[in-house]
Amino acid sequence: MGYKNKNLIVSLLVISISLVGILAINIKSAKTTTSMEVDKMIGTKVILIDPGHGGMDGGASASDGTVEKHINLNISLHLQKLLKESGYKAILTRDEDVGLYSDSGTVKEKKREDLNKRCELKKETDCNMFVSIHLNKFKQPSCKGAQVWYSNNPESEVIAKMIQNNLRMDLDESNTRLAKPAKDGYKVLRCNDTMPGVIVECGFLSNKQDLELLKDESYQKKVAESLCKSIREYFEKSN
């Protein structure tokens, strides 16, 4: 083989190797970009979940002694797990049966401190959404069904209607309740209202049918699954 032919073959090999290297770098960059885009779309979203009441404040109670605060926490823990599995950063205002207050002070002062702390956490966590979990109670035992209240932030109505609709489809198609504006009715929604914020009343402790369902852990998981679905739908559409 002549000298010129050998040089030609070597040159072609060098060019081929260079092209393969460039292609590999481009593929790697594309993968990295895709991963970053996914993180930006989902992974960076922070959801602050607020299990209502806790500690000395049990919230509403049923005729059989069932206390709201425990069910609120159970649903919130299930929701946190589902959101984390979906790639979100999910933070709880409390992850056990405690109130967000110091040991000193009167009952009234502790409740005020607790509420103020929940409001502060909305700002401290720089959350993209605030979801407060509660249960309802009314003097008329016939009242039943989940209902969502939303803050004055324009986006709150959007997610509230998604949640209300999915809760109806996933849990009780006969539920005719509508998502409603809280206006100035709830401080926890009114304060630091820079992100979508809702209170989800997951059912009535004063209704026998709702009570039995709410005490069932499998039903609590269904509530959490429906909420997670709504949150995912909201952020997927907003992106």
C-alpha atoms as a printed R data frame, in Angstrom:
    type eleno elety resid chain resno       x      y      z
1   ATOM     1    CA   MET     A     1   0.000  0.000  0.000
2   ATOM     2    CA   GLY     A     2   1.377  3.387 -0.953
3   ATOM     3    CA   TYR     A     3   2.304  6.136  1.518
4   ATOM     4    CA   LYS     A     4  -0.458  8.437  0.227
5   ATOM     5    CA   ASN     A     5  -3.093  5.737  0.651
6   ATOM     6    CA   LYS     A     6  -1.989  5.105  4.226
7   ATOM     7    CA   ASN     A     7  -2.249  8.813  5.021
8   ATOM     8    CA   LEU     A     8  -5.720  8.927  3.465
9   ATOM     9    CA   ILE     A     9  -6.919  5.995  5.600
10  ATOM    10    CA   VAL     A    10  -5.485  7.549  8.772
11  ATOM    11    CA   SER     A    11  -7.170 10.870  7.970
12  ATOM    12    CA   LEU     A    12 -10.516  9.177  7.394
13  ATOM    13    CA   LEU     A    13 -10.205  7.309 10.688
14  ATOM    14    CA   VAL     A    14  -9.447 10.526 12.562
15  ATOM    15    CA   ILE     A    15 -12.455 12.253 10.985
16  ATOM    16    CA   SER     A    16 -14.720  9.294 11.815
17  ATOM    17    CA   ILE     A    17 -13.591  9.204 15.437
18  ATOM    18    CA   SER     A    18 -14.128 12.971 15.742
19  ATOM    19    CA   LEU     A    19 -17.643 12.719 14.330
20  ATOM    20    CA   VAL     A    20 -18.510  9.924 16.754
21  ATOM    21    CA   GLY     A    21 -17.189 12.028 19.640
22  ATOM    22    CA   ILE     A    22 -19.197 15.080 18.589
23  ATOM    23    CA   LEU     A    23 -22.339 12.955 18.190
24  ATOM    24    CA   ALA     A    24 -21.862 11.451 21.660
25  ATOM    25    CA   ILE     A    25 -21.445 14.901 23.208
26  ATOM    26    CA   ASN     A    26 -24.591 16.159 21.479
27  ATOM    27    CA   ILE     A    27 -26.616 13.160 22.654
28  ATOM    28    CA   LYS     A    28 -25.348 13.630 26.204
29  ATOM    29    CA   SER     A    29 -26.217 17.340 26.081
30  ATOM    30    CA   ALA     A    30 -29.690 16.560 24.801
31  ATOM    31    CA   LYS     A    31 -30.259 14.132 27.658
32  ATOM    32    CA   THR     A    32 -29.012 16.677 30.181
33  ATOM    33    CA   THR     A    33 -31.262 19.367 28.767
34  ATOM    34    CA   THR     A    34 -34.269 17.078 28.900
35  ATOM    35    CA   SER     A    35 -33.531 16.216 32.519
36  ATOM    36    CA   MET     A    36 -33.180 19.893 33.411
37  ATOM    37    CA   GLU     A    37 -36.461 20.689 31.690
38  ATOM    38    CA   VAL     A    38 -38.238 17.983 33.676
39  ATOM    39    CA   ASP     A    39 -36.747 19.304 36.918
40  ATOM    40    CA   LYS     A    40 -37.893 22.799 36.019
41  ATOM    41    CA   MET     A    41 -41.411 21.640 35.159
42  ATOM    42    CA   ILE     A    42 -42.028 19.348 38.116
43  ATOM    43    CA   GLY     A    43 -39.138 18.808 40.512
44  ATOM    44    CA   THR     A    44 -38.752 22.416 41.567
45  ATOM    45    CA   LYS     A    45 -42.409 22.915 42.495
46  ATOM    46    CA   VAL     A    46 -42.908 23.206 46.243
47  ATOM    47    CA   ILE     A    47 -46.257 22.219 47.747
48  ATOM    48    CA   LEU     A    48 -46.936 23.256 51.344
49  ATOM    49    CA   ILE     A    49 -49.451 20.853 52.890
50  ATOM    50    CA   ASP     A    50 -51.155 22.058 56.044
51  ATOM    51    CA   PRO     A    51 -52.818 19.390 58.228
52  ATOM    52    CA   GLY     A    52 -55.332 21.526 60.117
53  ATOM    53    CA   HIS     A    53 -55.219 21.805 63.927
54  ATOM    54    CA   GLY     A    54 -52.958 19.598 66.097
55  ATOM    55    CA   GLY     A    55 -51.746 19.395 69.675
56  ATOM    56    CA   MET     A    56 -54.233 20.853 72.132
57  ATOM    57    CA   ASP     A    57 -56.454 21.919 69.221
58  ATOM    58    CA   GLY     A    58 -58.305 18.841 68.029
59  ATOM    59    CA   GLY     A    59 -60.529 20.686 65.592
60  ATOM    60    CA   ALA     A    60 -64.026 19.330 65.004
61  ATOM    61    CA   SER     A    61 -65.124 16.111 66.698
62  ATOM    62    CA   ALA     A    62 -67.723 13.471 65.850
63  ATOM    63    CA   SER     A    63 -70.387 12.004 68.123
64  ATOM    64    CA   ASP     A    64 -68.282  8.850 68.532
65  ATOM    65    CA   GLY     A    65 -65.251 10.854 69.700
66  ATOM    66    CA   THR     A    66 -63.386 10.886 66.383
67  ATOM    67    CA   VAL     A    67 -61.180 13.991 66.276
68  ATOM    68    CA   GLU     A    68 -60.484 15.965 63.134
69  ATOM    69    CA   LYS     A    69 -56.763 16.604 63.668
70  ATOM    70    CA   HIS     A    70 -55.753 12.930 63.299
71  ATOM    71    CA   ILE     A    71 -57.579 12.400 60.002
72  ATOM    72    CA   ASN     A    72 -56.207 15.684 58.648
73  ATOM    73    CA   LEU     A    73 -52.688 14.470 59.379
74  ATOM    74    CA   ASN     A    74 -53.234 11.013 57.883
75  ATOM    75    CA   ILE     A    75 -54.546 12.427 54.608
76  ATOM    76    CA   SER     A    76 -51.691 14.954 54.516
77  ATOM    77    CA   LEU     A    77 -49.031 12.283 55.046
78  ATOM    78    CA   HIS     A    78 -50.481 10.188 52.225
79  ATOM    79    CA   LEU     A    79 -50.573 13.264 49.986
80  ATOM    80    CA   GLN     A    80 -46.982 14.161 50.802
81  ATOM    81    CA   LYS     A    81 -45.832 10.654 49.873
82  ATOM    82    CA   LEU     A    82 -47.704 10.709 46.563
83  ATOM    83    CA   LEU     A    83 -46.397 14.150 45.624
84  ATOM    84    CA   LYS     A    84 -42.807 13.170 46.403
85  ATOM    85    CA   GLU     A    85 -43.196 10.060 44.260
86  ATOM    86    CA   SER     A    86 -44.425 12.355 41.474
87  ATOM    87    CA   GLY     A    87 -41.278 14.488 41.684
88  ATOM    88    CA   TYR     A    88 -42.543 17.407 43.739
89  ATOM    89    CA   LYS     A    89 -41.092 18.844 46.920
90  ATOM    90    CA   ALA     A    90 -43.874 18.408 49.480
91  ATOM    91    CA   ILE     A    91 -43.536 20.067 52.887
92  ATOM    92    CA   LEU     A    92 -45.842 19.630 55.882
93  ATOM    93    CA   THR     A    93 -46.606 22.364 58.408
94  ATOM    94    CA   ARG     A    94 -46.675 19.512 60.955
95  ATOM    95    CA   ASP     A    95 -45.892 15.808 60.612
96  ATOM    96    CA   GLU     A    96 -47.138 14.675 64.023
97  ATOM    97    CA   ASP     A    97 -49.798 15.549 66.591
98  ATOM    98    CA   VAL     A    98 -48.399 18.914 67.649
99  ATOM    99    CA   GLY     A    99 -49.449 22.538 67.479
100 ATOM   100    CA   LEU     A   100 -47.190 25.241 66.082
101 ATOM   101    CA   TYR     A   101 -46.919 27.185 69.317
102 ATOM   102    CA   SER     A   102 -44.645 27.568 72.344
103 ATOM   103    CA   ASP     A   103 -45.431 26.089 75.760
104 ATOM   104    CA   SER     A   104 -46.171 29.436 77.390
105 ATOM   105    CA   GLY     A   105 -49.289 31.529 76.925
106 ATOM   106    CA   THR     A   106 -53.032 31.085 77.179
107 ATOM   107    CA   VAL     A   107 -55.060 28.808 74.917
108 ATOM   108    CA   LYS     A   108 -56.126 31.807 72.854
109 ATOM   109    CA   GLU     A   109 -52.533 33.018 72.536
110 ATOM   110    CA   LYS     A   110 -51.353 29.561 71.479
111 ATOM   111    CA   LYS     A   111 -54.021 29.330 68.788
112 ATOM   112    CA   ARG     A   112 -53.036 32.760 67.489
113 ATOM   113    CA   GLU     A   113 -49.365 31.791 67.470
114 ATOM   114    CA   ASP     A   114 -50.180 28.529 65.696
115 ATOM   115    CA   LEU     A   115 -52.123 30.292 62.944
116 ATOM   116    CA   ASN     A   116 -49.440 32.952 62.505
117 ATOM   117    CA   LYS     A   117 -46.766 30.274 62.144
118 ATOM   118    CA   ARG     A   118 -48.716 28.524 59.390
119 ATOM   119    CA   CYS     A   119 -48.956 31.870 57.607
120 ATOM   120    CA   GLU     A   120 -45.214 32.443 58.008
121 ATOM   121    CA   LEU     A   121 -44.421 29.022 56.560
122 ATOM   122    CA   LYS     A   122 -46.114 29.992 53.309
123 ATOM   123    CA   LYS     A   123 -43.452 32.667 52.886
124 ATOM   124    CA   GLU     A   124 -40.512 30.803 54.442
125 ATOM   125    CA   THR     A   125 -40.915 27.752 52.200
126 ATOM   126    CA   ASP     A   126 -41.385 29.887 49.070
127 ATOM   127    CA   CYS     A   127 -44.059 27.382 48.084
128 ATOM   128    CA   ASN     A   128 -45.771 27.259 44.704
129 ATOM   129    CA   MET     A   129 -49.040 26.062 46.207
130 ATOM   130    CA   PHE     A   130 -50.668 25.932 49.641
131 ATOM   131    CA   VAL     A   131 -53.148 23.156 50.486
132 ATOM   132    CA   SER     A   132 -54.773 23.079 53.929
133 ATOM   133    CA   ILE     A   133 -56.548 19.849 54.887
134 ATOM   134    CA   HIS     A   134 -59.619 20.035 57.134
135 ATOM   135    CA   LEU     A   135 -62.892 18.277 57.970
136 ATOM   136    CA   ASN     A   136 -66.322 19.844 58.267
137 ATOM   137    CA   LYS     A   137 -69.065 19.692 60.887
138 ATOM   138    CA   PHE     A   138 -72.590 21.071 60.850
139 ATOM   139    CA   LYS     A   139 -75.656 20.930 63.092
140 ATOM   140    CA   GLN     A   140 -77.676 19.290 60.316
141 ATOM   141    CA   PRO     A   141 -76.417 15.687 59.991
142 ATOM   142    CA   SER     A   142 -77.708 15.461 56.427
143 ATOM   143    CA   CYS     A   143 -74.918 17.759 55.199
144 ATOM   144    CA   LYS     A   144 -72.205 15.711 53.500
145 ATOM   145    CA   GLY     A   145 -69.496 15.798 50.880
146 ATOM   146    CA   ALA     A   146 -66.114 17.400 50.289
147 ATOM   147    CA   GLN     A   147 -65.830 21.096 49.483
148 ATOM   148    CA   VAL     A   148 -62.994 23.428 48.532
149 ATOM   149    CA   TRP     A   149 -62.500 27.065 49.565
150 ATOM   150    CA   TYR     A   150 -60.014 29.221 47.680
151 ATOM   151    CA   SER     A   151 -58.060 32.408 48.400
152 ATOM   152    CA   ASN     A   152 -58.210 35.731 46.548
153 ATOM   153    CA   ASN     A   153 -55.209 34.803 44.400
154 ATOM   154    CA   PRO     A   154 -56.575 34.431 40.831
155 ATOM   155    CA   GLU     A   155 -54.929 31.022 40.380
156 ATOM   156    CA   SER     A   156 -56.558 29.675 43.540
157 ATOM   157    CA   GLU     A   157 -59.926 29.439 41.826
158 ATOM   158    CA   VAL     A   158 -58.377 27.410 39.006
159 ATOM   159    CA   ILE     A   159 -56.886 24.706 41.240
160 ATOM   160    CA   ALA     A   160 -59.914 24.768 43.565
161 ATOM   161    CA   LYS     A   161 -62.279 23.899 40.732
162 ATOM   162    CA   MET     A   162 -59.948 21.126 39.571
163 ATOM   163    CA   ILE     A   163 -59.857 19.670 43.087
164 ATOM   164    CA   GLN     A   164 -63.619 19.958 43.558
165 ATOM   165    CA   ASN     A   165 -64.325 18.290 40.228
166 ATOM   166    CA   ASN     A   166 -61.881 15.435 40.804
167 ATOM   167    CA   LEU     A   167 -63.128 14.818 44.344
168 ATOM   168    CA   ARG     A   168 -66.628 14.489 42.940
169 ATOM   169    CA   MET     A   169 -65.568 12.087 40.177
170 ATOM   170    CA   ASP     A   170 -63.192 10.049 42.348
171 ATOM   171    CA   LEU     A   171 -65.160  9.846 45.604
172 ATOM   172    CA   ASP     A   172 -68.841 10.705 45.210
173 ATOM   173    CA   GLU     A   173 -70.513 11.593 41.927
174 ATOM   174    CA   SER     A   174 -73.644 12.671 43.802
175 ATOM   175    CA   ASN     A   175 -71.726 15.497 45.507
176 ATOM   176    CA   THR     A   176 -73.180 18.747 44.148
177 ATOM   177    CA   ARG     A   177 -71.014 21.100 46.209
178 ATOM   178    CA   LEU     A   178 -69.046 23.782 44.382
179 ATOM   179    CA   ALA     A   179 -65.662 25.348 45.075
180 ATOM   180    CA   LYS     A   180 -66.245 28.690 46.797
181 ATOM   181    CA   PRO     A   181 -64.229 31.882 47.383
182 ATOM   182    CA   ALA     A   182 -63.088 32.262 50.979
183 ATOM   183    CA   LYS     A   183 -62.720 36.032 50.492
184 ATOM   184    CA   ASP     A   184 -61.516 37.303 53.896
185 ATOM   185    CA   GLY     A   185 -62.978 34.419 55.875
186 ATOM   186    CA   TYR     A   186 -59.786 32.467 56.611
187 ATOM   187    CA   LYS     A   187 -56.546 34.094 57.709
188 ATOM   188    CA   VAL     A   188 -54.481 31.098 56.610
189 ATOM   189    CA   LEU     A   189 -55.599 31.801 53.022
190 ATOM   190    CA   ARG     A   190 -55.636 35.578 53.311
191 ATOM   191    CA   CYS     A   191 -52.066 35.982 54.557
192 ATOM   192    CA   ASN     A   192 -49.066 35.853 52.180
193 ATOM   193    CA   ASP     A   193 -51.459 35.164 49.318
194 ATOM   194    CA   THR     A   194 -48.796 35.081 46.590
195 ATOM   195    CA   MET     A   195 -49.460 31.523 45.419
196 ATOM   196    CA   PRO     A   196 -52.564 29.397 44.734
197 ATOM   197    CA   GLY     A   197 -54.064 28.520 48.122
198 ATOM   198    CA   VAL     A   198 -57.007 26.335 49.104
199 ATOM   199    CA   ILE     A   199 -58.680 24.772 52.106
200 ATOM   200    CA   VAL     A   200 -60.042 21.312 51.359
201 ATOM   201    CA   GLU     A   201 -62.871 20.235 53.652
202 ATOM   202    CA   CYS     A   202 -62.716 16.493 52.991
203 ATOM   203    CA   GLY     A   203 -66.132 15.640 54.426
204 ATOM   204    CA   PHE     A   204 -68.477 16.071 57.392
205 ATOM   205    CA   LEU     A   205 -67.790 14.454 60.763
206 ATOM   206    CA   SER     A   206 -71.426 15.223 61.597
207 ATOM   207    CA   ASN     A   207 -72.675 12.963 58.789
208 ATOM   208    CA   LYS     A   208 -72.748  9.238 59.560
209 ATOM   209    CA   GLN     A   209 -71.822  8.136 56.045
210 ATOM   210    CA   ASP     A   210 -68.968 10.638 55.682
211 ATOM   211    CA   LEU     A   211 -67.692  9.802 59.159
212 ATOM   212    CA   GLU     A   212 -67.350  6.086 58.451
213 ATOM   213    CA   LEU     A   213 -65.549  6.804 55.200
214 ATOM   214    CA   LEU     A   214 -63.193  9.381 56.708
215 ATOM   215    CA   LYS     A   215 -62.163  6.943 59.456
216 ATOM   216    CA   ASP     A   216 -61.194  4.351 56.822
217 ATOM   217    CA   GLU     A   217 -57.516  4.576 55.849
218 ATOM   218    CA   SER     A   218 -58.187  3.272 52.341
219 ATOM   219    CA   TYR     A   219 -60.625  6.159 51.838
220 ATOM   220    CA   GLN     A   220 -58.085  8.625 53.251
221 ATOM   221    CA   LYS     A   221 -55.661  7.379 50.600
222 ATOM   222    CA   LYS     A   222 -58.299  7.886 47.903
223 ATOM   223    CA   VAL     A   223 -58.741 11.491 49.019
224 ATOM   224    CA   ALA     A   224 -54.964 12.004 48.853
225 ATOM   225    CA   GLU     A   225 -54.783 10.378 45.417
226 ATOM   226    CA   SER     A   226 -57.491 12.682 44.088
227 ATOM   227    CA   LEU     A   227 -55.727 15.751 45.496
228 ATOM   228    CA   CYS     A   228 -52.396 14.658 44.037
229 ATOM   229    CA   LYS     A   229 -54.015 14.150 40.635
230 ATOM   230    CA   SER     A   230 -55.449 17.670 40.704
231 ATOM   231    CA   ILE     A   231 -52.133 19.230 41.699
232 ATOM   232    CA   ARG     A   232 -50.330 17.396 38.914
233 ATOM   233    CA   GLU     A   233 -52.969 18.444 36.375
234 ATOM   234    CA   TYR     A   234 -52.674 22.062 37.464
235 ATOM   235    CA   PHE     A   235 -48.894 22.280 37.062
236 ATOM   236    CA   GLU     A   236 -48.882 20.286 33.822
237 ATOM   237    CA   LYS     A   237 -51.378 22.726 32.301
238 ATOM   238    CA   SER     A   238 -49.608 25.800 33.668
239 ATOM   239    CA   ASN     A   239 -46.359 24.649 32.061
